[in-house]
CSV table of C-alpha atoms in Angstrom, one decimal:
chain,number,residue,atom,x,y,z
A,1339,MET,CA,29.0,-20.1,31.6
A,1340,LEU,CA,31.2,-22.0,29.3
A,1341,ALA,CA,28.5,-21.8,26.6
A,1342,VAL,CA,28.4,-18.0,27.0
A,1343,GLY,CA,32.2,-17.7,26.7
A,1344,ALA,CA,32.1,-19.9,23.6
A,1345,LEU,CA,29.3,-17.8,22.1
A,1346,PHE,CA,31.3,-14.6,22.8
A,1347,ALA,CA,34.4,-16.1,21.1
A,1348,ILE,CA,32.4,-17.2,18.1
A,1349,ALA,CA,30.8,-13.7,17.9
A,1350,THR,CA,34.2,-12.0,18.1
A,1351,VAL,CA,35.7,-14.1,15.4
A,1352,SER,CA,32.7,-13.7,13.2
A,1353,VAL,CA,32.8,-9.9,13.6
A,1354,ASN,CA,36.5,-9.8,12.8
A,1355,ILE,CA,36.0,-11.9,9.7
A,1356,PHE,CA,33.2,-9.6,8.8
A,1357,LEU,CA,35.4,-6.5,9.2
A,1358,LYS,CA,38.2,-8.2,7.3
A,1359,ASN,CA,35.8,-8.8,4.4
A,1360,LYS,CA,34.6,-5.2,4.6
A,1361,LEU,CA,38.2,-3.9,4.5
A,1362,GLU,CA,39.1,-6.1,1.5
A,1363,THR,CA,35.9,-5.0,-0.2
A,1364,PHE,CA,36.8,-1.4,0.4
A,1365,VAL,CA,40.3,-1.8,-0.9
A,1366,ASN,CA,39.4,-3.8,-3.9
A,1367,ASP,CA,36.1,-2.3,-4.9
A,1368,ARG,CA,35.4,1.0,-3.3
A,1369,LEU,CA,38.6,2.9,-4.2
A,1370,PRO,CA,38.3,4.9,-7.4
A,1371,GLU,CA,39.6,3.3,-10.6
A,1372,ASN,CA,42.5,5.7,-10.9
A,1373,MET,CA,43.9,4.3,-7.7
A,1374,VAL,CA,46.0,1.1,-8.2
A,1375,ARG,CA,46.4,-0.8,-4.9
A,1376,SER,CA,48.2,-4.0,-3.8
A,1377,TYR,CA,49.1,-5.7,-0.6
A,1378,ASP,CA,50.6,-9.1,0.5
A,1379,GLU,CA,48.1,-10.0,3.2
A,1380,ILE,CA,45.4,-8.7,5.5
A,1381,SER,CA,45.5,-10.4,9.0
A,1382,VAL,CA,43.0,-10.2,11.9
A,1383,GLU,CA,43.6,-10.4,15.6
A,1384,SER,CA,40.4,-11.9,16.7
A,1385,PHE,CA,40.2,-10.8,20.3
A,1386,GLY,CA,42.1,-7.5,20.0
A,1387,GLY,CA,39.8,-6.0,17.3
A,1388,SER,CA,42.8,-5.2,15.2
A,1389,LEU,CA,43.6,-5.5,11.5
A,1390,SER,CA,47.0,-5.3,9.8
A,1391,ILE,CA,48.0,-5.0,6.1
A,1392,SER,CA,51.6,-5.9,5.1
A,1393,ASN,CA,53.5,-4.4,2.1
A,1394,ALA,CA,50.7,-2.2,1.0
A,1395,SER,CA,51.1,0.1,-1.9
A,1396,LEU,CA,48.9,2.7,-3.6
A,1397,ILE,CA,49.4,4.4,-7.0
A,1398,ILE,CA,47.2,7.4,-7.9
A,1399,LYS,CA,46.7,8.3,-11.5
A,1400,ASN,CA,45.0,11.1,-13.4
A,1401,LYS,CA,41.5,10.2,-14.6
A,1402,LYS,CA,42.0,12.0,-17.9
A,1403,ASP,CA,45.3,10.5,-19.2
A,1404,ASN,CA,45.9,7.7,-16.7
A,1405,VAL,CA,49.4,9.1,-15.9
A,1406,ALA,CA,50.6,8.0,-12.4
A,1407,HIS,CA,51.7,11.0,-10.1
A,1408,THR,CA,51.6,9.7,-6.5
A,1409,PHE,CA,53.3,6.5,-5.2
A,1410,ILE,CA,52.8,5.3,-1.6
A,1411,ASN,CA,54.3,2.2,0.0
A,1412,VAL,CA,53.9,1.0,3.6
A,1413,GLU,CA,55.7,-2.0,5.1
A,1414,LYS,CA,52.9,-2.5,7.7
A,1415,LEU,CA,49.7,-0.7,8.3
A,1416,LYS,CA,48.0,-1.7,11.5
A,1417,ILE,CA,44.5,-0.7,12.6
A,1418,SER,CA,44.1,-1.4,16.4
A,1419,HIS,CA,41.1,-1.7,18.6
A,1420,ILE,CA,38.2,-1.2,16.4
A,1421,SER,CA,35.0,-0.5,18.3
A,1422,TYR,CA,32.3,-3.0,17.3
A,1423,TRP,CA,29.7,-1.3,19.5
A,1424,ASP,CA,30.1,2.1,17.6
A,1425,TYR,CA,30.1,0.3,14.3
A,1426,ILE,CA,26.9,-1.6,15.0
A,1427,PHE,CA,24.9,0.8,17.1
A,1428,ASN,CA,26.3,4.3,16.4
A,1429,ASP,CA,26.8,3.8,12.6
A,1430,GLU,CA,30.4,5.1,12.8
A,1431,ILE,CA,33.9,3.6,12.5
A,1432,HIS,CA,35.8,4.2,15.7
A,1433,VAL,CA,39.4,3.2,15.9
A,1434,GLU,CA,41.9,3.6,18.7
A,1435,THR,CA,45.2,3.6,16.7
A,1436,ILE,CA,46.3,3.5,13.0
A,1437,SER,CA,50.0,3.1,12.6
A,1438,LEU,CA,52.1,3.0,9.5
A,1439,GLU,CA,55.6,1.6,9.6
A,1440,ASN,CA,58.3,2.9,7.2
A,1441,PRO,CA,56.0,4.6,4.8
A,1442,THR,CA,57.4,6.2,1.6
A,1443,MET,CA,55.6,8.7,-0.6
A,1444,ALA,CA,56.6,10.3,-3.9
A,1445,TYR,CA,54.5,13.0,-5.5
A,1446,TYR,CA,55.2,14.3,-9.0
A,1447,LYS,CA,53.4,17.6,-9.1
A,1448,ASP,CA,54.0,18.3,-12.9
A,1449,ARG,CA,52.1,15.1,-13.8
A,1450,VAL,CA,48.9,16.1,-12.0
A,1451,ILE,CA,45.8,17.0,-14.1
A,1452,LYS,CA,43.0,18.1,-11.8
A,1453,SER,CA,39.5,17.0,-12.8
A,1454,GLU,CA,36.4,19.0,-12.0
A,1455,ASP,CA,34.6,16.2,-10.3
A,1456,SER,CA,37.5,15.4,-7.9
A,1457,ALA,CA,37.4,18.9,-6.5
A,1458,ARG,CA,33.7,18.6,-6.0
A,1459,LYS,CA,33.4,15.0,-4.7
A,1460,GLY,CA,36.7,14.5,-2.8
A,1461,ILE,CA,39.2,11.7,-3.2
A,1462,ILE,CA,36.8,8.9,-2.0
A,1463,ASP,CA,33.2,8.7,-0.8
A,1464,ILE,CA,32.7,8.3,3.0
A,1465,TYR,CA,29.5,6.6,4.0
A,1466,LYS,CA,30.2,6.3,7.8
A,1467,PRO,CA,32.1,8.9,9.9
A,1468,ILE,CA,35.6,7.7,10.8
A,1469,LEU,CA,36.9,8.5,14.3
A,1470,VAL,CA,40.5,7.8,15.0
A,1471,GLU,CA,42.0,8.5,18.5
A,1472,LYS,CA,45.6,8.4,17.2
A,1473,ILE,CA,47.4,8.1,13.8
A,1474,LYS,CA,51.2,7.3,13.9
A,1475,LEU,CA,53.6,7.4,11.0
A,1476,ASN,CA,57.0,6.0,11.9
A,1477,ASN,CA,60.3,6.6,10.1
A,1478,SER,CA,58.7,7.8,6.8
A,1479,LYS,CA,60.2,9.4,3.7
A,1480,PHE,CA,58.4,12.0,1.7
A,1481,ALA,CA,59.3,13.7,-1.6
A,1482,ILE,CA,57.8,16.1,-4.1
A,1483,TYR,CA,59.3,16.3,-7.6
A,1484,GLU,CA,58.8,18.7,-10.4
A,1485,LYS,CA,60.1,19.1,-14.0
A,1486,GLY,CA,63.7,19.6,-14.9
A,1487,LYS,CA,67.1,18.2,-14.0
A,1488,ASP,CA,67.0,19.6,-10.5
A,1489,SER,CA,63.6,18.0,-9.9
A,1490,THR,CA,63.5,17.6,-6.1
A,1491,LYS,CA,61.1,20.2,-4.7
A,1492,LEU,CA,60.9,18.8,-1.2
A,1493,TYR,CA,62.4,15.9,0.6
A,1494,THR,CA,62.4,14.6,4.1
A,1495,LYS,CA,63.6,11.4,5.8
A,1496,GLY,CA,63.3,10.0,9.3
A,1497,LEU,CA,59.9,11.7,9.5
A,1498,SER,CA,57.6,10.6,12.3
A,1499,VAL,CA,54.2,12.1,12.8
A,1500,GLU,CA,51.5,11.5,15.4
A,1501,MET,CA,48.0,13.0,15.3
A,1502,GLY,CA,45.1,12.7,17.8
A,1503,GLY,CA,41.4,13.2,17.7
A,1504,ILE,CA,40.9,12.7,14.0
A,1505,GLU,CA,37.5,12.8,12.3
A,1506,ILE,CA,36.8,12.2,8.7
A,1507,ASN,CA,33.2,12.4,7.3
A,1508,ASP,CA,31.4,13.2,4.0
A,1509,LYS,CA,31.9,16.9,4.6
A,1510,THR,CA,35.6,17.0,5.6
A,1511,ILE,CA,36.7,14.7,2.8
A,1512,ARG,CA,35.8,17.5,0.3
A,1513,ARG,CA,37.9,20.1,2.1
A,1514,LYS,CA,41.5,21.0,1.3
A,1515,ILE,CA,42.4,19.5,4.7
A,1516,PRO,CA,40.2,16.4,4.5
A,1517,ALA,CA,40.0,15.8,8.3
A,1518,THR,CA,39.7,17.6,11.6
A,1519,PHE,CA,42.2,16.9,14.4
A,1520,LYS,CA,42.8,18.0,18.0
A,1521,ASN,CA,46.5,17.7,18.3
A,1522,TYR,CA,49.7,16.7,16.4
A,1523,SER,CA,53.4,16.2,16.8
A,1524,ALA,CA,56.2,15.5,14.3
A,1525,GLU,CA,60.0,15.1,14.1
A,1526,SER,CA,62.4,14.6,11.2
A,1527,ASP,CA,66.1,14.2,10.7
A,1528,THR,CA,66.5,16.2,7.5
A,1529,VAL,CA,64.2,18.5,5.5
A,1530,PHE,CA,65.2,19.8,2.1
A,1531,VAL,CA,63.2,22.5,0.2
A,1532,LYS,CA,64.0,23.9,-3.2
A,1533,VAL,CA,63.0,27.5,-2.5
A,1534,SER,CA,63.7,28.7,-6.1
A,1535,ALA,CA,65.8,27.8,-9.1
A,1536,TYR,CA,68.8,29.3,-7.3
A,1537,GLU,CA,68.3,28.7,-3.5
A,1538,ASN,CA,67.9,25.7,-1.3
A,1539,LEU,CA,66.7,25.4,2.3
A,1540,ILE,CA,68.0,22.6,4.5
A,1541,VAL,CA,67.0,21.9,8.1
A,1542,LYS,CA,69.1,19.3,9.9
A,1543,ASP,CA,66.6,18.7,12.7
A,1544,PHE,CA,62.9,19.5,12.9
A,1545,SER,CA,60.3,18.9,15.6
A,1546,ILE,CA,56.8,20.1,16.5
A,1547,GLU,CA,54.9,19.4,19.6
A,1548,ASN,CA,52.2,21.2,21.6
A,1549,ARG,CA,51.9,23.7,18.8
A,1550,LYS,CA,55.5,24.6,19.0
A,1551,ALA,CA,57.9,24.0,16.1
A,1552,VAL,CA,61.7,24.0,16.5
A,1553,LEU,CA,64.0,23.9,13.4
A,1554,LYS,CA,67.7,23.5,14.2
A,1555,ASP,CA,70.7,24.1,12.0
A,1556,VAL,CA,68.8,26.0,9.3
A,1557,GLN,CA,70.6,26.8,6.1
A,1558,LEU,CA,69.3,28.9,3.2
A,1559,LYS,CA,72.0,29.1,0.5
A,1560,THR,CA,72.4,29.9,-3.2
A,1561,LYS,CA,73.5,26.6,-4.7
A,1562,TYR,CA,76.0,28.3,-7.1
A,1563,SER,CA,79.2,30.2,-6.4
A,1564,LYS,CA,79.2,34.0,-6.8
A,1565,LYS,CA,80.9,33.9,-10.2
A,1566,GLU,CA,78.7,31.0,-11.4
A,1567,LEU,CA,75.5,32.9,-10.4
A,1568,SER,CA,76.7,36.0,-12.3
A,1569,ARG,CA,77.2,33.9,-15.4
A,1570,LEU,CA,73.8,32.2,-15.1
A,1571,ILE,CA,71.5,35.2,-14.5
A,1572,SER,CA,70.5,37.8,-17.0
A,1573,LYS,CA,69.4,40.3,-14.4
A,1574,GLU,CA,71.0,41.2,-11.0
A,1575,LYS,CA,70.1,38.8,-8.2
A,1576,ASP,CA,71.5,38.5,-4.7
A,1577,HIS,CA,73.7,35.6,-3.7
A,1578,TYR,CA,72.7,34.3,-0.3
A,1579,ASP,CA,74.4,32.4,2.5
A,1580,LEU,CA,72.2,32.2,5.6
A,1581,SER,CA,72.8,29.9,8.5
A,1582,MET,CA,70.9,29.8,11.8
A,1583,GLN,CA,71.3,27.9,15.0
A,1584,SER,CA,67.5,27.6,15.4
A,1585,LEU,CA,64.2,28.9,14.4
A,1586,THR,CA,61.3,28.5,16.9
A,1587,VAL,CA,57.6,29.1,16.2
A,1588,ASP,CA,55.3,29.2,19.3
A,1589,ASP,CA,51.5,28.7,19.4
A,1590,ILE,CA,51.1,27.6,15.8
A,1591,ASP,CA,47.7,27.7,14.3
A,1592,PHE,CA,46.8,27.2,10.6
A,1593,GLY,CA,44.0,26.1,8.4
A,1594,PHE,CA,41.3,27.4,6.1
A,1595,ASN,CA,38.5,29.9,6.8
A,1596,ALA,CA,36.1,31.9,4.7
A,1597,ASN,CA,39.0,34.0,3.3
A,1598,GLY,CA,41.2,31.0,2.4
A,1599,PHE,CA,44.4,29.7,4.1
A,1600,PHE,CA,45.6,31.3,7.3
A,1601,ALA,CA,48.7,30.9,9.5
A,1602,LYS,CA,49.2,32.3,13.0
A,1603,SER,CA,51.9,32.4,15.7
A,1604,LYS,CA,52.3,34.3,18.9
A,1605,LYS,CA,56.1,34.3,18.7
A,1606,VAL,CA,58.8,33.5,16.2
A,1607,THR,CA,62.4,33.5,17.3
A,1608,LEU,CA,65.6,33.4,15.1
A,1609,ALA,CA,68.6,32.4,17.2
A,1610,THR,CA,72.1,33.4,16.1
A,1611,PRO,CA,71.5,33.9,12.3
A,1612,SER,CA,74.4,34.7,10.1
A,1613,LEU,CA,73.6,36.2,6.7
A,1614,GLU,CA,76.0,37.1,3.9
A,1615,ILE,CA,74.5,38.8,0.8
A,1616,TYR,CA,76.5,39.5,-2.3
A,1617,ARG,CA,75.3,41.5,-5.3
A,1618,ASP,CA,77.1,41.9,-8.6
A,1619,LYS,CA,76.1,45.3,-10.0
A,1620,LEU,CA,77.9,44.5,-13.2
A,1621,VAL,CA,74.9,42.3,-14.1
A,1622,ALA,CA,72.0,44.2,-15.8
A,1623,ASP,CA,69.5,45.8,-13.4
A,1624,ASP,CA,66.3,44.1,-12.6
A,1625,THR,CA,63.9,47.0,-13.4
A,1626,LYS,CA,60.7,45.4,-12.1
A,1627,VAL,CA,59.0,47.3,-9.2
A,1628,LYS,CA,60.2,46.3,-5.8
A,1629,PRO,CA,57.4,46.7,-3.3
A,1630,LEU,CA,58.0,48.0,0.2
A,1631,TYR,CA,57.5,45.6,3.1
A,1632,SER,CA,54.1,47.0,4.0
A,1633,LYS,CA,52.8,46.2,0.5
A,1634,MET,CA,54.5,42.8,0.5
A,1635,LEU,CA,52.6,41.9,3.7
A,1636,ARG,CA,49.3,43.4,2.5
A,1637,ASP,CA,49.4,41.5,-0.8
A,1638,LEU,CA,50.2,38.0,0.6
A,1639,PRO,CA,47.9,35.4,-0.9
A,1640,PHE,CA,47.0,34.2,2.6
A,1641,GLU,CA,46.3,35.6,6.1
A,1642,LEU,CA,49.4,35.9,8.2
A,1643,THR,CA,49.4,36.8,11.9
A,1644,VAL,CA,52.6,36.8,13.9
A,1645,ASP,CA,52.3,38.8,17.1
A,1646,SER,CA,56.1,39.1,17.7
A,1647,LEU,CA,59.3,38.1,15.9
A,1648,LYS,CA,62.6,38.2,17.7
A,1649,VAL,CA,66.1,38.0,16.3
A,1650,THR,CA,69.0,37.4,18.7
A,1651,ASN,CA,72.8,37.8,18.1
A,1652,ALA,CA,72.6,38.1,14.4
A,1653,LYS,CA,75.5,38.9,11.9
A,1654,ILE,CA,74.9,40.5,8.5
A,1655,LYS,CA,77.5,41.1,5.8
A,1656,TYR,CA,76.6,42.9,2.6
A,1657,GLU,CA,79.0,42.9,-0.4
A,1658,GLU,CA,78.5,44.8,-3.6
A,1659,ARG,CA,80.6,44.6,-6.7
A,1660,VAL,CA,80.5,47.8,-8.9
A,1661,LYS,CA,83.9,47.8,-10.6
A,1662,ILE,CA,85.0,45.1,-13.0
A,1663,GLU,CA,88.6,45.2,-11.7
A,1664,ASN,CA,87.7,43.8,-8.2
A,1665,MET,CA,85.2,41.7,-6.3
A,1666,GLY,CA,83.7,44.7,-4.5
A,1667,GLY,CA,83.5,46.0,-1.0
A,1668,SER,CA,81.5,45.2,2.1
A,1669,ILE,CA,79.7,46.6,5.2
A,1670,ASN,CA,78.7,44.5,8.2
A,1671,PHE,CA,76.5,44.4,11.3
A,1672,LYS,CA,77.2,42.3,14.3
A,1673,ASN,CA,75.5,41.6,17.7
A,1674,LEU,CA,72.2,42.4,16.0
A,1675,ASP,CA,69.1,42.0,18.1
A,1676,ALA,CA,65.7,42.9,16.8
A,1677,ALA,CA,62.2,42.9,18.2
A,1678,ILE,CA,59.4,43.1,15.6
A,1679,SER,CA,55.7,43.3,16.6
A,1680,ASN,CA,52.6,42.7,14.5
A,1681,VAL,CA,54.0,41.0,11.4
A,1682,SER,CA,50.6,40.6,9.9
A,1683,ASN,CA,48.1,41.5,7.2
A,1684,THR,CA,45.1,40.9,9.5
A,1685,TYR,CA,45.5,43.8,12.0
A,1686,LYS,CA,43.4,46.9,11.5
A,1687,SER,CA,44.6,50.6,11.6
A,1688,PRO,CA,46.0,52.3,13.6
A,1689,LYS,CA,47.9,49.2,14.7
A,1690,LYS,CA,51.4,49.2,13.1
A,1691,THR,CA,54.2,46.8,12.4
A,1692,GLU,CA,57.1,48.0,14.6
A,1693,LEU,CA,60.8,47.1,14.5
A,1694,LYS,CA,63.3,47.9,17.3
A,1695,ILE,CA,66.9,47.1,16.3
A,1696,ASN,CA,70.2,47.3,18.1
A,1697,ALA,CA,73.5,46.3,16.5
A,1698,THR,CA,77.2,47.0,16.1
A,1699,PHE,CA,78.1,48.6,12.7
A,1700,MET,CA,81.4,48.0,11.1
A,1701,ASP,CA,82.8,46.1,14.1
A,1702,SER,CA,82.7,49.0,16.7
A,1703,THR,CA,79.9,51.5,16.1
A,1704,PRO,CA,76.7,51.0,18.1
A,1705,ILE,CA,73.5,51.7,16.2
A,1706,SER,CA,69.9,51.6,17.3
A,1707,ALA,CA,66.8,52.1,15.1
A,1708,ASP,CA,63.1,52.2,15.3
A,1709,TRP,CA,61.1,51.5,12.1
A,1710,SER,CA,57.3,51.5,11.8
A,1711,PHE,CA,54.6,51.2,9.1
A,1712,ASP,CA,50.9,50.5,8.8
A,1713,VAL,CA,50.2,47.6,6.5
A,1714,ASN,CA,46.8,49.1,5.6
A,1715,ASN,CA,48.3,52.4,4.4
A,1716,LYS,CA,48.1,52.3,0.6
A,1717,ASN,CA,50.8,55.0,0.3
A,1718,ASP,CA,53.1,52.7,2.2
A,1719,ALA,CA,54.1,55.4,4.6
A,1720,PHE,CA,56.9,54.6,7.1
A,1721,LEU,CA,59.0,56.2,9.7
A,1722,PHE,CA,62.7,55.2,10.3
A,1723,GLN,CA,64.6,56.7,13.2
A,1724,ALA,CA,68.1,55.9,14.2
A,1725,THR,CA,71.0,56.8,16.5
A,1726,VAL,CA,74.6,56.0,15.4
A,1727,GLY,CA,77.5,56.1,17.8
A,1728,PRO,CA,81.2,57.0,17.1
A,1729,LEU,CA,82.4,55.9,13.7
A,1730,ILE,CA,86.0,56.0,12.4
A,1731,ALA,CA,85.5,57.0,8.8
A,1732,ASP,CA,88.2,54.7,7.4
A,1733,LYS,CA,86.1,51.8,8.6
A,1734,MET,CA,83.9,52.5,5.6
A,1735,ASN,CA,86.8,52.3,3.2
A,1736,SER,CA,86.4,48.5,2.7
A,1737,PHE,CA,83.2,49.5,0.9
A,1738,THR,CA,83.9,52.9,-0.5
A,1739,GLU,CA,87.3,52.3,-2.0
A,1740,PRO,CA,86.5,49.3,-4.3
A,1741,ASN,CA,83.0,50.5,-5.2
A,1742,LEU,CA,83.2,54.4,-5.2
A,1743,LYS,CA,86.9,55.0,-5.6
A,1744,VAL,CA,86.7,57.2,-2.5
A,1745,ARG,CA,88.8,57.0,0.7
A,1746,LEU,CA,87.5,58.6,3.9
A,1747,GLU,CA,89.3,60.0,6.9
A,1748,GLY,CA,88.1,61.5,10.1
A,1749,LYS,CA,85.5,60.6,12.7
A,1750,THR,CA,81.7,61.0,13.3
A,1751,ASN,CA,81.0,61.3,17.0
A,1752,ARG,CA,77.2,60.8,17.0
A,1753,THR,CA,74.5,60.9,14.4
A,1754,TYR,CA,70.8,61.2,14.7
A,1755,PHE,CA,68.4,60.9,11.7
A,1756,THR,CA,64.7,60.5,10.9
A,1757,ILE,CA,63.4,59.3,7.6
A,1758,ASP,CA,59.8,60.1,7.0
A,1759,GLY,CA,58.9,58.3,3.7
A,1760,ASN,CA,56.4,56.5,1.5
A,1761,ASN,CA,56.3,54.7,-1.8
A,1762,GLU,CA,57.1,57.9,-3.7
A,1763,SER,CA,59.5,60.1,-1.7
A,1764,SER,CA,61.1,60.8,1.7
A,1765,THR,CA,62.2,63.7,3.9
A,1766,THR,CA,65.3,63.1,6.1
A,1767,ASP,CA,66.2,65.2,9.1
A,1768,MET,CA,69.8,64.7,10.3
A,1769,LYS,CA,71.9,65.9,13.1
A,1770,ILE,CA,75.6,65.0,13.2
A,1771,SER,CA,78.8,65.7,15.1
A,1772,TYR,CA,82.0,65.0,13.3
A,1773,SER,CA,85.7,66.1,13.2
A,1774,ASP,CA,88.7,66.1,10.9
A,1775,PHE,CA,86.6,64.9,7.9
A,1776,LYS,CA,88.5,64.4,4.7
A,1777,VAL,CA,87.9,62.8,1.3
A,1778,THR,CA,90.5,61.3,-1.0
A,1779,ILE,CA,89.4,60.6,-4.6
A,1780,LEU,CA,91.2,57.6,-6.1
A,1781,GLN,CA,92.2,57.0,-9.7
A,1782,LYS,CA,90.1,54.4,-11.4
A,1783,GLU,CA,92.8,52.2,-12.7
A,1784,SER,CA,95.7,52.4,-10.3
A,1785,GLY,CA,93.8,53.2,-7.1
A,1786,LYS,CA,96.3,56.0,-6.3
A,1787,LYS,CA,95.2,59.4,-5.0
A,1788,ASN,CA,93.8,61.8,-7.6
A,1789,THR,CA,95.4,65.0,-6.2
A,1790,VAL,CA,93.4,67.5,-8.2
A,1791,LEU,CA,89.9,66.0,-7.6
A,1792,SER,CA,90.7,65.4,-3.9
A,1793,ALA,CA,91.7,69.0,-3.4
A,1794,ILE,CA,88.6,70.3,-5.1
A,1795,ALA,CA,86.3,68.0,-3.1
A,1796,ASN,CA,87.8,69.0,0.2
A,1797,ILE,CA,87.3,72.7,-0.6
A,1798,PHE,CA,83.6,72.2,-0.4
A,1799,ILE,CA,83.5,69.8,2.6
A,1800,SER,CA,83.2,71.2,6.1
A,1801,LYS,CA,85.9,69.6,8.1
A,1802,ASN,CA,84.4,69.9,11.6
A,1803,SER,CA,80.8,70.3,12.9
A,1804,GLU,CA,82.1,72.6,15.7
A,1805,LYS,CA,83.0,75.3,13.2
A,1806,GLU,CA,79.4,76.5,13.1
A,1807,GLY,CA,79.7,77.3,16.8
A,1808,GLU,CA,77.9,74.2,18.1
A,1809,ASN,CA,78.6,70.5,18.5
A,1810,PHE,CA,76.1,69.3,15.9
A,1811,LYS,CA,75.4,70.4,12.3
A,1812,GLU,CA,71.8,69.8,11.1
A,1813,GLY,CA,70.2,69.4,7.7
A,1814,THR,CA,67.1,68.3,5.9
A,1815,ALA,CA,67.0,66.7,2.5
A,1816,GLN,CA,64.4,65.1,0.2
A,1817,ALA,CA,64.8,62.0,-1.9
A,1818,THR,CA,62.7,60.4,-4.7
A,1819,ARG,CA,62.3,56.6,-4.6
A,1820,ASP,CA,63.5,54.5,-7.5
A,1821,LYS,CA,60.8,51.8,-7.4
A,1822,SER,CA,63.0,49.4,-9.2
A,1823,LYS,CA,65.3,49.4,-6.1
A,1824,SER,CA,64.8,47.9,-2.7
A,1825,ILE,CA,63.8,49.6,0.5
A,1826,PHE,CA,67.4,49.6,1.7
A,1827,ASN,CA,68.5,51.5,-1.5
A,1828,PHE,CA,65.8,54.1,-0.6
A,1829,LEU,CA,67.1,54.4,2.9
A,1830,TRP,CA,70.6,54.8,1.7
A,1831,ILE,CA,69.7,57.5,-0.9
A,1832,SER,CA,67.7,59.4,1.8
A,1833,LEU,CA,70.7,59.3,4.1
A,1834,LYS,CA,73.2,60.2,1.4
A,1835,ASN,CA,71.2,63.3,0.4
A,1836,ALA,CA,70.9,64.5,4.0
A,1837,LEU,CA,74.7,63.9,4.7
A,1838,THR,CA,75.7,65.7,1.4
A,1839,ASN,CA,73.5,68.6,2.4
A,1840,ILE,CA,75.3,68.9,5.8
A,1841,LEU,CA,78.9,68.3,4.7
A,1842,VAL,CA,79.0,70.3,1.5
């Protein structure tokens, strides 16, 4: 019996030494020449079937010009509980756990030169399938850099990731995602993303588990002040300030299929977002075509399927500067709730993307709207229907006085309208009840009342809807879309034409 135990111990030690030599051979000889590797020590735990590498580093270079673009460092890499049986008899490498302690990775995307053979052959050759029950990255840092002074494209710290049921073989290694896996989870302290040359996205807390992602304290902001942005841009561009309590994505699924990359979710929830948008109209117009939302979804370079998107308790403030003598005026929406279904470019007709919105406009006016469109409709047809409650006209003066030099008085009691539009034009049906309506035209320089123009304007404006013998006045108007403007400009022009037709 003692002899059998001794024989088992000798066999175990021998196998571990064999595996250690195999690992050293793989690291030193089997990695491509454009991968520079180093480590302090490889140690073996004889009876546990485990290997560990201390202070390991890997530098990946281009094959063409030998320029380094990827730098990876790991304080400790541990491979635990290697199955000797599967290695010897099933011709596969089966590992219980691979853990990486305090890994850091820096990737310089502008330095990469892709070679044809790397896309065809994969990063490395895999001769035996690798099965890993669990991979753990603890307290990692990850960064992507690009050209320019503001070079950080993405950065995260305190990132911990755990994946289960991983398989890598000679087929998966050639794919864009070089492994299959059954489950995953992750959490991170801070995530920074440079969205564009002007906007940054910051997430203070991020976690994903059981295919549910939760992003807390989300901020998307223009990194320049309003005045600085106007000086920097040659064409008009919105200044953004968005903060959000949380963003939740349920039932995530993503990957690659025959059509390329796909992303799915059953439900996305935005909790308590606050958005401020400022546009300086004194900057030259951006005359490029602005697609409607249906076309934007249709033309996405990947398949997107979101069954429902919910927005709760949102605030939106829009400021626009038209006159050089002031910083512009604003309109706002509060207590905004939205339920959006079928945010997708994978659904087939007649299924539509539908939005149901309820909000408070200009602090006190309730508004509800239904908006629908078919992503597959190449004419980008849409239907926008809304009901607007009582509105004191002077509430709009914060926007109309600085931008239009117009002061409003009176009250609208209730307004109904339907905009039936497409990418070319719209027809708007409106029904409105109002009273004591009056317009004051202001002088451009002083802001004082222009008596003559105000008197002329009010001659043509019907003061009360009841004068026609009924509570509501109705009207229909057409509008032609300016394709260099956004969908919201199109909605506004459609409304303005209908309102002018009724009042005048």
